[in-house]
Amino acid sequence: MEMTGAKILMECLLEQGVDLVFGYPGGTILNVYDELYHYRDRITHILTAHEQGASHAADGYARSTGKVGVCLATSGPGATNLTTGIATAYMDSSPVVFITCNVTQNLIGRDAFQEVDITGIAMPITKCTYLVRDVNNLADTVREAFAIARSGRPGPVLIDIVKNVTAEKAEYEPLPREEHIHSGRLANLIRRARTSSLKMPEPNQEDVNKLVEMIAQSKKPMLICGGGVVRSRSHEEFREFARRIDAPVAITLMGAGGIAGRDPLATGMIGMHGSKASNMACDGCDLLIAVGCRFSDRVALKPATFARQAKIVHIDIDRAEINKNVETDHHIIGNAKQVLALLNQKVPQYDHSEWKEYVFSFPTETAYDENPNHLTPKQILHTIARLCPDDTIVSTDVGQHQMWAIQHFHFDYPGQLLTSGGFGTMGFGLGAAIGAKLGNPDKTVIHIAGDGCFRMNSNELSTEEFYKTPVITFVFNNHRLGMVRQWQELIYENRFSQTTTERGPDFVKLADANGLKGRRVTTVEELEAAIQEALEEQKKGLGYVVDCTIEETELVRPMVNGGTHITEFLVN
């Protein structure tokens, strides 16, 4: 049947099982929004306060549900406002399809009003970009984009559609996803796409057998749980593997939830702000197996001496990650779930009690001088964990509060922690929390922010209130850009340049201005009362802001300076 491009787009979204999109309209995408009006009973649109908030909301939805997120924006500044969100999703392998519309074909390249080459801009930060100039290609382009976003190593894809295509007509043949998978039509689409983005590499059996032999020879094995375990939802296979080889497990920031934070084998985070147990184990092990880990500069701070006594094995779906940052002794290319399942079939039960006793002689969590007269980060997080449901989803921004959250909250399942680990995006948290709440309406969702970050995304409180999407925001408020200040204190001889934020707004009043309740707290007792009130507000569909006053001198501990050996702790 013949349809306009805008209607074809709606039908293709339904084919992919999309029932929720985030976005912000504008001139060039008006035909799409006009058609979306007719589909409002089947596709819910969330209008955010800013395009960046929409991008993070789609990302948070994708991370927490395992589905593909969808975000819409207009041309020019609307499209460029998405770029931070696109890069955030790309660095953390989150499947989001971004759909923008550009000026009409006859104006492309003429510097028309709100024209920008968004496909060119986004090319380095996406798996694939498309500029759709022919309405006859639109349906297959959308199908292909979703296939690329979810296949192989997941990630964002951008489709830019010139405005006239959304108005022009073409024949549309329905192709439900469950049908075209079996019909072979999807295979044809994949062959036309970037095969490296779509292929699911089959693990080499000889590579698996070699690792089995290396494990048999090891006396002091160690595992790193990376983001690939979370993205592939291979947590059950990973936990079985860890128990079989009886090895301590360190967690990267993106690997939180791949193994339960309180698992007896978990040593806590590894790297710059890693626990002593994790970093000392890395330095002392004789076999290091990293699963779905990029060996970023926050983990392998000094690659030349990283795990210097160990044979290093890397399991990853993306061949480009192998030997990129750390030279390995062996690697297996493949989906973590599949590789771990093969290993679990071949690896017998081991006992490394003596090695574990050494590793766990070091602390897995930082101790603080608890003081009833002021709040510490650990007190705040342990109180939240004690009073909120066990399956609470936690979204963070970036900075000290982010590190404290992974150190002290203890995440139990994939998608429970939503954080910008690769790109380090301040302002990610609230949008991501809104997306997670919409994707998981029966779960409590909290947002952990610093006062600096919250200034960047607090405009989305209006979105939260309007759509009755209750998120509980906890602001770790030290009136400082805390992580930058920490570096200034420890490395820059206390030259505190432009990191003091003793200014407005009053976050409690800001919550009230957006129709939400809030409370400022300075003690555990006050915090407990605020959380109880926030949970009651949640039942009414309303969010809440808790402004937690902490000391400006509070540090994330331990800390290892970048470029130094992993056990050279700058502060304990």
mmCIF file with all atom_site columns, C-alpha atoms in Angstrom, residues 210-223 245-248 284-289 309-311 313 350-352 355:
data_model
loop_
_atom_site.group_PDB
_atom_site.id
_atom_site.type_symbol
_atom_site.label_atom_id
_atom_site.label_alt_id
_atom_site.label_comp_id
_atom_site.label_asym_id
_atom_site.label_entity_id
_atom_site.label_seq_id
_atom_site.pdbx_PDB_ins_code
_atom_site.Cartn_x
_atom_site.Cartn_y
_atom_site.Cartn_z
_atom_site.occupancy
_atom_site.B_iso_or_equiv
_atom_site.pdbx_formal_charge
_atom_site.auth_seq_id
_atom_site.auth_comp_id
_atom_site.auth_asym_id
_atom_site.auth_atom_id
_atom_site.pdbx_PDB_model_num
ATOM 1  C CA . LYS A 1 210 ? 43.742 -23.235 25.507 1.00 0.00 ? 210 LYS A CA 1
ATOM 2  C CA . LEU A 1 211 ? 42.151 -21.117 28.232 1.00 0.00 ? 211 LEU A CA 1
ATOM 3  C CA . VAL A 1 212 ? 40.938 -24.252 29.988 1.00 0.00 ? 212 VAL A CA 1
ATOM 4  C CA . GLU A 1 213 ? 44.573 -25.449 30.071 1.00 0.00 ? 213 GLU A CA 1
ATOM 5  C CA . MET A 1 214 ? 45.805 -22.063 31.359 1.00 0.00 ? 214 MET A CA 1
ATOM 6  C CA . ILE A 1 215 ? 43.260 -22.204 34.189 1.00 0.00 ? 215 ILE A CA 1
ATOM 7  C CA . ALA A 1 216 ? 44.476 -25.705 35.121 1.00 0.00 ? 216 ALA A CA 1
ATOM 8  C CA . GLN A 1 217 ? 48.040 -24.397 35.429 1.00 0.00 ? 217 GLN A CA 1
ATOM 9  C CA . SER A 1 218 ? 47.103 -21.324 37.470 1.00 0.00 ? 218 SER A CA 1
ATOM 10 C CA . LYS A 1 219 ? 47.506 -21.093 41.243 1.00 0.00 ? 219 LYS A CA 1
ATOM 11 C CA . LYS A 1 220 ? 46.347 -17.488 41.590 1.00 0.00 ? 220 LYS A CA 1
ATOM 12 C CA . PRO A 1 221 ? 43.634 -16.736 39.008 1.00 0.00 ? 221 PRO A CA 1
ATOM 13 C CA . MET A 1 222 ? 41.632 -13.511 38.925 1.00 0.00 ? 222 MET A CA 1
ATOM 14 C CA . LEU A 1 223 ? 38.628 -12.323 36.921 1.00 0.00 ? 223 LEU A CA 1
ATOM 15 C CA . ILE A 1 245 ? 37.636 -21.545 38.988 1.00 0.00 ? 245 ILE A CA 1
ATOM 16 C CA . ASP A 1 246 ? 37.200 -20.185 42.534 1.00 0.00 ? 246 ASP A CA 1
ATOM 17 C CA . ALA A 1 247 ? 38.761 -16.830 41.653 1.00 0.00 ? 247 ALA A CA 1
ATOM 18 C CA . PRO A 1 248 ? 38.402 -13.342 43.115 1.00 0.00 ? 248 PRO A CA 1
ATOM 19 C CA . GLY A 1 284 ? 49.687 -10.510 42.467 1.00 0.00 ? 284 GLY A CA 1
ATOM 20 C CA . CYS A 1 285 ? 47.697 -12.898 40.264 1.00 0.00 ? 285 CYS A CA 1
ATOM 21 C CA . ASP A 1 286 ? 49.314 -15.328 37.837 1.00 0.00 ? 286 ASP A CA 1
ATOM 22 C CA . LEU A 1 287 ? 46.336 -15.477 35.460 1.00 0.00 ? 287 LEU A CA 1
ATOM 23 C CA . LEU A 1 288 ? 44.058 -12.508 34.724 1.00 0.00 ? 288 LEU A CA 1
ATOM 24 C CA . ILE A 1 289 ? 40.894 -13.195 32.708 1.00 0.00 ? 289 ILE A CA 1
ATOM 25 C CA . GLN A 1 309 ? 53.068 -11.188 37.095 1.00 0.00 ? 309 GLN A CA 1
ATOM 26 C CA . ALA A 1 310 ? 50.142 -12.649 35.173 1.00 0.00 ? 310 ALA A CA 1
ATOM 27 C CA . LYS A 1 311 ? 49.271 -14.118 31.843 1.00 0.00 ? 311 LYS A CA 1
ATOM 28 C CA . VAL A 1 313 ? 43.480 -13.324 28.750 1.00 0.00 ? 313 VAL A CA 1
ATOM 29 C CA . TYR A 1 350 ? 38.889 -25.670 41.598 1.00 0.00 ? 350 TYR A CA 1
ATOM 30 C CA . ASP A 1 351 ? 39.807 -24.570 45.111 1.00 0.00 ? 351 ASP A CA 1
ATOM 31 C CA . HIS A 1 352 ? 42.042 -21.524 45.531 1.00 0.00 ? 352 HIS A CA 1
ATOM 32 C CA . TRP A 1 355 ? 45.029 -17.279 47.224 1.00 0.00 ? 355 TRP A CA 1
#
